[in-house]
Amino acid sequence: MAGEDPEGGGAGERAGGKRGEEMVLPQYFYDVPDMEERECRAWIVPLIVIANVVVLMVVMFVNNCPVHGGGDGGSSRSCFAGFLRRFSFQPLRENPLLGPSSFTLEKLGALQWEKTVHQHQWWRLLASIWLHAGVIHLLADILSLIFIGIRLEQQFGFVRIGTIYLISGIGGNVLSSLFITKGISVGSSGALFGLLGAMLSELITNWSIYSNRAAAISTLLLIVAVNLVIGILPFVNNFAHIGGFIAGFLLGFVLLIRPQFGWTERQSLHHCQATSKYKLYQLVLWVIAIIFLLVGFVVSLVMLFKGVNGSEGCRWCRYMNCVPTSKWSCGN
């Protein structure tokens, strides 16, 4: 199942009332005086949060632990929080994340290689993004989404951030399906890592409008590195993290490009010589990102639906998802 991706927040450049102060997260490093005036109200991120909560409630309703006992012959008397009746959780020994059975998750759209590839249930690549293994899993993803997504949506709008979220989630699931052929996977970790990737590429493509660039990029890279390290623990789907991050990183060059600093103001002054809206390196990165994004998705999907198992051609790749130690193994 997908892993939890907790992220942090930071203070704005004008939070202390002074310009040029040291910041924490890169999305607050813009050196644009009237940035706050151009912020829009975030609504797609709250809508995604609500949708995730509603979906988990529907899943628990279908799961109906007191009647089905998890769908595998288990005892209904062992349901956790039985006072919730139909919405009670599976026994903690089966699902410690306070959620439904794996049987229910698989039935409602969890990512499963056999069904996705051989039964051509491609819709699982999208449906599994909205499923969560339990309340704890859901809360971790919601907190990450709020910390990462709200500010991005305020700056770039719901269309671009919503697009990055969905495509990155699918990209993470595609890579996950290519390398993990056993078990099921659910969660929005790939989509969340896509937003992190988009933040990094946005920093690179809009480099000239940032102040304190070194602190911005080092902080973001540290956040990504820590989460990828967490991803090598058992039961965490690091391939979804990596695939989502790559898709979001490329999409950031395409969707989060900003005009040159002061371009709008120069256009309003008719006596000023017209200049290009974007710098040359921004356009080059835009073209390269589109090519890599399209080629990557086409090749990956063709490999997936041909039943290619990526782990067979790359024996060491399994260590990107789990590193065995004396404390745990990386079996099924």
mmCIF file of C-alpha atoms in Angstrom:
data_model
loop_
_atom_site.group_PDB
_atom_site.id
_atom_site.type_symbol
_atom_site.label_atom_id
_atom_site.label_comp_id
_atom_site.label_asym_id
_atom_site.label_seq_id
_atom_site.Cartn_x
_atom_site.Cartn_y
_atom_site.Cartn_z
ATOM 1 C CA MET A 1 0.000 0.000 0.000
ATOM 2 C CA ALA A 2 1.185 3.503 -0.604
ATOM 3 C CA GLY A 3 3.208 5.205 2.044
ATOM 4 C CA GLU A 4 2.483 8.288 4.061
ATOM 5 C CA ASP A 5 4.254 11.431 2.863
ATOM 6 C CA PRO A 6 4.259 14.085 5.590
ATOM 7 C CA GLU A 7 5.534 17.446 4.464
ATOM 8 C CA GLY A 8 6.259 20.699 6.253
ATOM 9 C CA GLY A 9 5.228 24.305 5.794
ATOM 10 C CA GLY A 10 7.160 27.554 5.939
ATOM 11 C CA ALA A 11 6.781 31.247 6.642
ATOM 12 C CA GLY A 12 6.377 33.787 3.880
ATOM 13 C CA GLU A 13 8.960 36.328 2.809
ATOM 14 C CA ARG A 14 6.951 39.102 4.396
ATOM 15 C CA ALA A 15 5.844 37.173 7.468
ATOM 16 C CA GLY A 16 8.245 39.054 9.680
ATOM 17 C CA GLY A 17 7.467 42.396 8.079
ATOM 18 C CA LYS A 18 10.876 42.588 6.408
ATOM 19 C CA ARG A 19 11.938 41.721 2.895
ATOM 20 C CA GLY A 20 14.808 39.315 2.177
ATOM 21 C CA GLU A 21 14.613 37.266 5.375
ATOM 22 C CA GLU A 22 15.711 33.609 5.463
ATOM 23 C CA MET A 23 12.871 31.308 4.421
ATOM 24 C CA VAL A 24 12.140 27.612 4.810
ATOM 25 C CA LEU A 25 10.125 26.223 1.891
ATOM 26 C CA PRO A 26 10.758 27.216 -1.726
ATOM 27 C CA GLN A 27 7.233 28.209 -2.678
ATOM 28 C CA TYR A 28 7.622 31.309 -0.505
ATOM 29 C CA PHE A 29 10.837 32.557 -2.115
ATOM 30 C CA TYR A 30 9.271 34.715 -4.800
ATOM 31 C CA ASP A 31 10.717 38.201 -4.912
ATOM 32 C CA VAL A 32 7.461 39.699 -6.239
ATOM 33 C CA PRO A 33 6.085 42.641 -4.183
ATOM 34 C CA ASP A 34 2.395 42.175 -4.984
ATOM 35 C CA MET A 35 2.282 38.358 -5.012
ATOM 36 C CA GLU A 36 -0.347 38.194 -2.287
ATOM 37 C CA GLU A 37 -2.713 40.378 -4.309
ATOM 38 C CA ARG A 38 -2.673 37.852 -7.167
ATOM 39 C CA GLU A 39 -3.355 34.802 -5.047
ATOM 40 C CA CYS A 40 -6.598 32.996 -5.805
ATOM 41 C CA ARG A 41 -8.752 31.096 -3.370
ATOM 42 C CA ALA A 42 -7.893 27.406 -3.113
ATOM 43 C CA TRP A 43 -10.839 25.069 -3.606
ATOM 44 C CA ILE A 44 -9.628 22.028 -5.555
ATOM 45 C CA VAL A 45 -7.363 20.878 -2.701
ATOM 46 C CA PRO A 46 -10.178 21.076 -0.093
ATOM 47 C CA LEU A 47 -12.435 19.302 -2.596
ATOM 48 C CA ILE A 48 -9.884 16.495 -2.962
ATOM 49 C CA VAL A 49 -9.688 16.213 0.825
ATOM 50 C CA ILE A 50 -13.484 15.936 1.086
ATOM 51 C CA ALA A 51 -13.582 13.402 -1.747
ATOM 52 C CA ASN A 52 -10.987 11.220 -0.019
ATOM 53 C CA VAL A 53 -12.966 11.270 3.238
ATOM 54 C CA VAL A 54 -16.240 10.431 1.468
ATOM 55 C CA VAL A 55 -14.602 7.578 -0.461
ATOM 56 C CA LEU A 56 -13.241 6.030 2.745
ATOM 57 C CA MET A 57 -16.708 6.225 4.305
ATOM 58 C CA VAL A 58 -18.191 4.486 1.263
ATOM 59 C CA VAL A 59 -15.479 1.826 1.429
ATOM 60 C CA MET A 60 -16.210 1.185 5.105
ATOM 61 C CA PHE A 61 -19.941 0.980 4.351
ATOM 62 C CA VAL A 62 -19.280 -1.653 1.689
ATOM 63 C CA ASN A 63 -16.764 -3.439 3.913
ATOM 64 C CA ASN A 64 -19.382 -3.967 6.668
ATOM 65 C CA CYS A 65 -17.080 -5.840 9.043
ATOM 66 C CA PRO A 66 -19.837 -7.143 11.386
ATOM 67 C CA VAL A 67 -21.468 -8.992 8.473
ATOM 68 C CA HIS A 68 -18.590 -9.941 6.211
ATOM 69 C CA GLY A 69 -15.883 -10.428 8.803
ATOM 70 C CA GLY A 70 -13.414 -9.028 6.310
ATOM 71 C CA GLY A 71 -14.641 -11.215 3.469
ATOM 72 C CA ASP A 72 -12.309 -14.076 4.369
ATOM 73 C CA GLY A 73 -14.284 -16.018 6.932
ATOM 74 C CA GLY A 74 -13.070 -13.969 9.890
ATOM 75 C CA SER A 75 -15.126 -13.482 13.042
ATOM 76 C CA SER A 76 -17.346 -10.391 13.046
ATOM 77 C CA ARG A 77 -17.014 -10.206 16.811
ATOM 78 C CA SER A 78 -13.378 -9.205 16.450
ATOM 79 C CA CYS A 79 -14.124 -5.976 14.535
ATOM 80 C CA PHE A 80 -12.390 -2.957 16.045
ATOM 81 C CA ALA A 81 -14.660 -0.119 17.327
ATOM 82 C CA GLY A 82 -17.713 -2.324 16.977
ATOM 83 C CA PHE A 83 -19.970 0.463 18.266
ATOM 84 C CA LEU A 84 -19.618 1.999 14.797
ATOM 85 C CA ARG A 85 -21.563 -0.999 13.517
ATOM 86 C CA ARG A 86 -21.370 -1.125 9.723
ATOM 87 C CA PHE A 87 -18.523 1.401 9.737
ATOM 88 C CA SER A 88 -16.411 -0.512 12.267
ATOM 89 C CA PHE A 89 -12.838 -1.385 11.317
ATOM 90 C CA GLN A 90 -11.196 -4.688 10.541
ATOM 91 C CA PRO A 91 -9.349 -6.355 13.446
ATOM 92 C CA LEU A 92 -6.088 -4.534 14.164
ATOM 93 C CA ARG A 93 -4.062 -7.684 13.497
ATOM 94 C CA GLU A 94 -5.428 -7.574 9.936
ATOM 95 C CA ASN A 95 -5.335 -3.828 9.332
ATOM 96 C CA PRO A 96 -3.549 -1.693 11.965
ATOM 97 C CA LEU A 97 -4.345 1.485 10.006
ATOM 98 C CA LEU A 98 -8.010 1.446 11.102
ATOM 99 C CA GLY A 99 -9.588 0.555 7.810
ATOM 100 C CA PRO A 100 -11.267 -2.086 5.645
ATOM 101 C CA SER A 101 -10.065 -5.483 4.518
ATOM 102 C CA SER A 102 -7.738 -5.947 1.570
ATOM 103 C CA PHE A 103 -10.563 -7.932 -0.046
ATOM 104 C CA THR A 104 -12.808 -4.844 -0.033
ATOM 105 C CA LEU A 105 -10.044 -2.546 -1.284
ATOM 106 C CA GLU A 106 -9.263 -4.883 -4.153
ATOM 107 C CA LYS A 107 -12.943 -5.144 -5.075
ATOM 108 C CA LEU A 108 -13.372 -1.347 -5.151
ATOM 109 C CA GLY A 109 -10.333 -0.509 -7.268
ATOM 110 C CA ALA A 110 -7.031 -1.085 -5.484
ATOM 111 C CA LEU A 111 -4.041 -1.355 -7.813
ATOM 112 C CA GLN A 112 -3.407 -5.036 -8.516
ATOM 113 C CA TRP A 113 -1.056 -6.170 -11.289
ATOM 114 C CA GLU A 114 -2.973 -9.243 -12.410
ATOM 115 C CA LYS A 115 -6.291 -7.406 -12.743
ATOM 116 C CA THR A 116 -4.748 -4.297 -14.290
ATOM 117 C CA VAL A 117 -2.669 -6.114 -16.910
ATOM 118 C CA HIS A 118 -4.323 -9.433 -17.715
ATOM 119 C CA GLN A 119 -7.927 -8.430 -17.040
ATOM 120 C CA HIS A 120 -7.411 -4.997 -18.648
ATOM 121 C CA GLN A 121 -8.864 -3.113 -15.704
ATOM 122 C CA TRP A 122 -6.894 0.052 -16.531
ATOM 123 C CA TRP A 123 -9.313 2.168 -14.478
ATOM 124 C CA ARG A 124 -7.515 0.940 -11.357
ATOM 125 C CA LEU A 125 -4.609 3.247 -12.235
ATOM 126 C CA LEU A 126 -6.927 6.155 -11.425
ATOM 127 C CA ALA A 127 -9.318 4.637 -8.883
ATOM 128 C CA SER A 128 -6.590 3.523 -6.476
ATOM 129 C CA ILE A 129 -5.491 7.152 -6.006
ATOM 130 C CA TRP A 130 -8.734 7.825 -4.113
ATOM 131 C CA LEU A 131 -8.612 4.742 -1.909
ATOM 132 C CA HIS A 132 -6.844 4.585 1.451
ATOM 133 C CA ALA A 133 -5.950 1.671 3.671
ATOM 134 C CA GLY A 134 -7.484 3.277 6.736
ATOM 135 C CA VAL A 135 -8.037 6.380 8.829
ATOM 136 C CA ILE A 136 -4.350 6.719 9.769
ATOM 137 C CA HIS A 137 -3.269 6.425 6.143
ATOM 138 C CA LEU A 138 -5.913 8.956 5.107
ATOM 139 C CA LEU A 139 -4.917 11.513 7.747
ATOM 140 C CA ALA A 140 -1.246 11.322 6.761
ATOM 141 C CA ASP A 141 -2.056 11.924 3.090
ATOM 142 C CA ILE A 142 -4.541 14.715 3.880
ATOM 143 C CA LEU A 143 -2.040 16.606 6.032
ATOM 144 C CA SER A 144 0.603 16.277 3.315
ATOM 145 C CA LEU A 145 -1.837 17.495 0.665
ATOM 146 C CA ILE A 146 -2.848 20.534 2.712
ATOM 147 C CA PHE A 147 0.742 21.564 3.446
ATOM 148 C CA ILE A 148 1.868 21.115 -0.145
ATOM 149 C CA GLY A 149 -1.203 21.806 -2.242
ATOM 150 C CA ILE A 150 -2.905 24.858 -0.742
ATOM 151 C CA ARG A 151 -0.081 27.288 -1.436
ATOM 152 C CA LEU A 152 0.543 25.870 -4.909
ATOM 153 C CA GLU A 153 -3.114 26.235 -5.837
ATOM 154 C CA GLN A 154 -3.235 29.788 -4.507
ATOM 155 C CA GLN A 155 -0.339 30.708 -6.784
ATOM 156 C CA PHE A 156 -1.130 28.701 -9.928
ATOM 157 C CA GLY A 157 -4.856 27.946 -9.863
ATOM 158 C CA PHE A 158 -6.944 24.812 -9.551
ATOM 159 C CA VAL A 159 -6.677 23.630 -13.180
ATOM 160 C CA ARG A 160 -2.897 23.286 -13.222
ATOM 161 C CA ILE A 161 -2.556 21.875 -9.707
ATOM 162 C CA GLY A 162 -5.463 19.466 -10.209
ATOM 163 C CA THR A 163 -3.903 18.280 -13.480
ATOM 164 C CA ILE A 164 -0.531 17.704 -11.838
ATOM 165 C CA TYR A 165 -2.166 15.820 -8.967
ATOM 166 C CA LEU A 166 -4.094 13.399 -11.185
ATOM 167 C CA ILE A 167 -1.426 12.763 -13.833
ATOM 168 C CA SER A 168 1.278 12.312 -11.195
ATOM 169 C CA GLY A 169 -0.915 9.849 -9.321
ATOM 170 C CA ILE A 170 -1.408 7.820 -12.506
ATOM 171 C CA GLY A 171 2.307 8.043 -13.294
ATOM 172 C CA GLY A 172 3.173 6.702 -9.857
ATOM 173 C CA ASN A 173 0.734 3.825 -10.282
ATOM 174 C CA VAL A 174 2.105 2.944 -13.718
ATOM 175 C CA LEU A 175 5.681 2.668 -12.428
ATOM 176 C CA SER A 176 4.467 0.790 -9.378
ATOM 177 C CA SER A 177 2.634 -1.731 -11.568
ATOM 178 C CA LEU A 178 5.736 -2.285 -13.686
ATOM 179 C CA PHE A 179 7.832 -3.331 -10.687
ATOM 180 C CA ILE A 180 5.392 -4.675 -8.080
ATOM 181 C CA THR A 181 3.395 -7.647 -9.334
ATOM 182 C CA LYS A 182 2.224 -9.030 -5.994
ATOM 183 C CA GLY A 183 -0.192 -7.604 -3.459
ATOM 184 C CA ILE A 184 -2.331 -4.478 -3.779
ATOM 185 C CA SER A 185 -1.604 -0.764 -3.529
ATOM 186 C CA VAL A 186 -3.793 2.206 -2.594
ATOM 187 C CA GLY A 187 -3.250 5.843 -1.689
ATOM 188 C CA SER A 188 -2.361 9.236 -3.128
ATOM 189 C CA SER A 189 1.360 9.184 -2.345
ATOM 190 C CA GLY A 190 2.290 9.276 -6.039
ATOM 191 C CA ALA A 191 0.103 12.348 -6.549
ATOM 192 C CA LEU A 192 1.589 14.046 -3.487
ATOM 193 C CA PHE A 193 5.123 13.352 -4.680
ATOM 194 C CA GLY A 194 4.071 14.803 -8.024
ATOM 195 C CA LEU A 195 3.315 18.096 -6.306
ATOM 196 C CA LEU A 196 6.762 17.977 -4.689
ATOM 197 C CA GLY A 197 8.340 17.332 -8.074
ATOM 198 C CA ALA A 198 6.397 20.217 -9.584
ATOM 199 C CA MET A 199 7.649 22.501 -6.803
ATOM 200 C CA LEU A 200 11.227 21.597 -7.694
ATOM 201 C CA SER A 201 10.844 22.155 -11.443
ATOM 202 C CA GLU A 202 8.917 25.378 -10.789
ATOM 203 C CA LEU A 203 11.869 26.601 -8.768
ATOM 204 C CA ILE A 204 14.249 25.750 -11.612
ATOM 205 C CA THR A 205 12.207 27.190 -14.503
ATOM 206 C CA ASN A 206 11.363 30.399 -12.580
ATOM 207 C CA TRP A 207 14.842 30.696 -11.081
ATOM 208 C CA SER A 208 15.260 34.418 -11.751
ATOM 209 C CA ILE A 209 12.264 35.529 -9.630
ATOM 210 C CA TYR A 210 13.425 33.770 -6.466
ATOM 211 C CA SER A 211 15.436 35.267 -3.666
ATOM 212 C CA ASN A 212 17.710 33.095 -1.518
ATOM 213 C CA ARG A 213 17.762 30.332 -4.132
ATOM 214 C CA ALA A 214 20.270 28.056 -2.406
ATOM 215 C CA ALA A 215 18.153 27.731 0.738
ATOM 216 C CA ALA A 216 15.010 27.115 -1.320
ATOM 217 C CA ILE A 217 16.364 24.278 -3.434
ATOM 218 C CA SER A 218 18.352 22.634 -0.620
ATOM 219 C CA THR A 219 15.302 22.569 1.651
ATOM 220 C CA LEU A 220 13.092 21.044 -1.022
ATOM 221 C CA LEU A 221 15.688 18.433 -1.972
ATOM 222 C CA LEU A 222 16.054 17.498 1.699
ATOM 223 C CA ILE A 223 12.281 16.966 2.022
ATOM 224 C CA VAL A 224 12.247 14.765 -1.084
ATOM 225 C CA ALA A 225 15.296 12.780 0.038
ATOM 226 C CA VAL A 226 13.846 12.094 3.504
ATOM 227 C CA ASN A 227 10.581 10.814 2.030
ATOM 228 C CA LEU A 228 12.392 8.607 -0.482
ATOM 229 C CA VAL A 229 14.464 7.112 2.338
ATOM 230 C CA ILE A 230 11.250 6.380 4.244
ATOM 231 C CA GLY A 231 10.073 4.660 1.076
ATOM 232 C CA ILE A 232 12.664 1.875 1.365
ATOM 233 C CA LEU A 233 10.910 0.594 4.505
ATOM 234 C CA PRO A 234 8.592 -2.407 4.154
ATOM 235 C CA PHE A 235 4.911 -1.862 3.266
ATOM 236 C CA VAL A 236 5.707 1.533 1.667
ATOM 237 C CA ASN A 237 5.366 1.785 -2.110
ATOM 238 C CA ASN A 238 8.436 3.773 -3.107
ATOM 239 C CA PHE A 239 7.907 3.105 -6.815
ATOM 240 C CA ALA A 240 4.681 5.142 -6.599
ATOM 241 C CA HIS A 241 6.702 7.934 -4.954
ATOM 242 C CA ILE A 242 9.368 7.873 -7.673
ATOM 243 C CA GLY A 243 6.940 7.630 -10.587
ATOM 244 C CA GLY A 244 4.748 10.412 -9.227
ATOM 245 C CA PHE A 245 7.755 12.628 -8.554
ATOM 246 C CA ILE A 246 9.111 12.212 -12.097
ATOM 247 C CA ALA A 247 5.709 12.952 -13.672
ATOM 248 C CA GLY A 248 5.174 16.003 -11.450
ATOM 249 C CA PHE A 249 8.709 17.238 -12.071
ATOM 250 C CA LEU A 250 8.185 17.217 -15.842
ATOM 251 C CA LEU A 251 4.698 18.718 -15.571
ATOM 252 C CA GLY A 252 6.060 21.573 -13.481
ATOM 253 C CA PHE A 253 8.193 22.752 -16.417
ATOM 254 C CA VAL A 254 5.108 22.706 -18.641
ATOM 255 C CA LEU A 255 2.344 24.071 -16.393
ATOM 256 C CA LEU A 256 4.084 26.221 -13.775
ATOM 257 C CA ILE A 257 6.146 28.466 -16.036
ATOM 258 C CA ARG A 258 6.018 32.179 -15.131
ATOM 259 C CA PRO A 259 6.678 35.222 -17.367
ATOM 260 C CA GLN A 260 9.896 37.155 -16.919
ATOM 261 C CA PHE A 261 9.897 39.435 -13.901
ATOM 262 C CA GLY A 262 8.224 42.743 -14.767
ATOM 263 C CA TRP A 263 7.040 41.576 -18.210
ATOM 264 C CA THR A 264 3.401 42.580 -17.543
ATOM 265 C CA GLU A 265 4.448 46.028 -16.345
ATOM 266 C CA ARG A 266 6.633 46.543 -19.408
ATOM 267 C CA GLN A 267 3.762 45.682 -21.743
ATOM 268 C CA SER A 268 1.629 48.425 -20.158
ATOM 269 C CA LEU A 269 4.297 51.026 -20.972
ATOM 270 C CA HIS A 270 3.910 51.540 -24.714
ATOM 271 C CA HIS A 271 7.202 53.381 -25.101
ATOM 272 C CA CYS A 272 9.158 50.364 -23.805
ATOM 273 C CA GLN A 273 10.600 47.935 -26.319
ATOM 274 C CA ALA A 274 8.656 44.660 -26.412
ATOM 275 C CA THR A 275 10.499 41.664 -25.006
ATOM 276 C CA SER A 276 9.799 37.956 -25.013
ATOM 277 C CA LYS A 277 7.326 36.843 -22.353
ATOM 278 C CA TYR A 278 9.517 33.886 -21.388
ATOM 279 C CA LYS A 279 13.255 33.416 -21.315
ATOM 280 C CA LEU A 280 14.938 31.081 -23.775
ATOM 281 C CA TYR A 281 15.906 28.499 -21.143
ATOM 282 C CA GLN A 282 12.270 28.360 -19.950
ATOM 283 C CA LEU A 283 11.052 27.524 -23.450
ATOM 284 C CA VAL A 284 13.783 24.924 -23.934
ATOM 285 C CA LEU A 285 12.866 23.218 -20.660
ATOM 286 C CA TRP A 286 9.175 23.367 -21.662
ATOM 287 C CA VAL A 287 9.812 21.519 -24.930
ATOM 288 C CA ILE A 288 12.147 18.934 -23.386
ATOM 289 C CA ALA A 289 9.695 18.230 -20.550
ATOM 290 C CA ILE A 290 6.771 17.653 -22.949
ATOM 291 C CA ILE A 291 8.838 15.237 -25.042
ATOM 292 C CA PHE A 292 10.052 13.245 -22.032
ATOM 293 C CA LEU A 293 6.569 13.222 -20.474
ATOM 294 C CA LEU A 294 4.824 11.916 -23.594
ATOM 295 C CA VAL A 295 7.507 9.374 -24.447
ATOM 296 C CA GLY A 296 7.708 8.192 -20.849
ATOM 297 C CA PHE A 297 3.974 7.627 -20.524
ATOM 298 C CA VAL A 298 3.628 5.913 -23.917
ATOM 299 C CA VAL A 299 6.563 3.550 -23.352
ATOM 300 C CA SER A 300 5.525 2.754 -19.772
ATOM 301 C CA LEU A 301 1.898 2.035 -20.683
ATOM 302 C CA VAL A 302 2.894 -0.152 -23.629
ATOM 303 C CA MET A 303 5.254 -2.131 -21.390
ATOM 304 C CA LEU A 304 2.609 -2.423 -18.677
ATOM 305 C CA PHE A 305 -0.197 -3.735 -20.873
ATOM 306 C CA LYS A 306 2.192 -6.145 -22.578
ATOM 307 C CA GLY A 307 2.730 -7.670 -19.147
ATOM 308 C CA VAL A 308 6.381 -6.647 -18.772
ATOM 309 C CA ASN A 309 7.755 -7.186 -15.272
ATOM 310 C CA GLY A 310 10.345 -4.477 -14.718
ATOM 311 C CA SER A 311 11.938 -6.260 -11.775
ATOM 312 C CA GLU A 312 13.019 -9.142 -14.017
ATOM 313 C CA GLY A 313 15.148 -6.876 -16.173
ATOM 314 C CA CYS A 314 16.483 -4.850 -13.257
ATOM 315 C CA ARG A 315 17.386 -7.026 -10.298
ATOM 316 C CA TRP A 316 18.761 -4.177 -8.194
ATOM 317 C CA CYS A 317 15.623 -2.032 -8.681
ATOM 318 C CA ARG A 318 13.873 -3.911 -5.868
ATOM 319 C CA TYR A 319 16.174 -2.148 -3.415
ATOM 320 C CA MET A 320 14.617 1.153 -4.457
ATOM 321 C CA ASN A 321 11.396 -0.044 -2.850
ATOM 322 C CA CYS A 322 12.636 -2.023 0.158
ATOM 323 C CA VAL A 323 16.058 -2.762 1.642
ATOM 324 C CA PRO A 324 16.101 -5.969 3.737
ATOM 325 C CA THR A 325 17.772 -5.863 7.155
ATOM 326 C CA SER A 326 18.021 -8.111 10.196
ATOM 327 C CA LYS A 327 14.833 -6.432 11.499
ATOM 328 C CA TRP A 328 12.603 -7.090 8.481
ATOM 329 C CA SER A 329 12.433 -8.871 5.143
ATOM 330 C CA CYS A 330 11.158 -7.616 1.810
ATOM 331 C CA GLY A 331 9.000 -10.556 0.813
ATOM 332 C CA ASN A 332 5.486 -10.395 -0.559
#
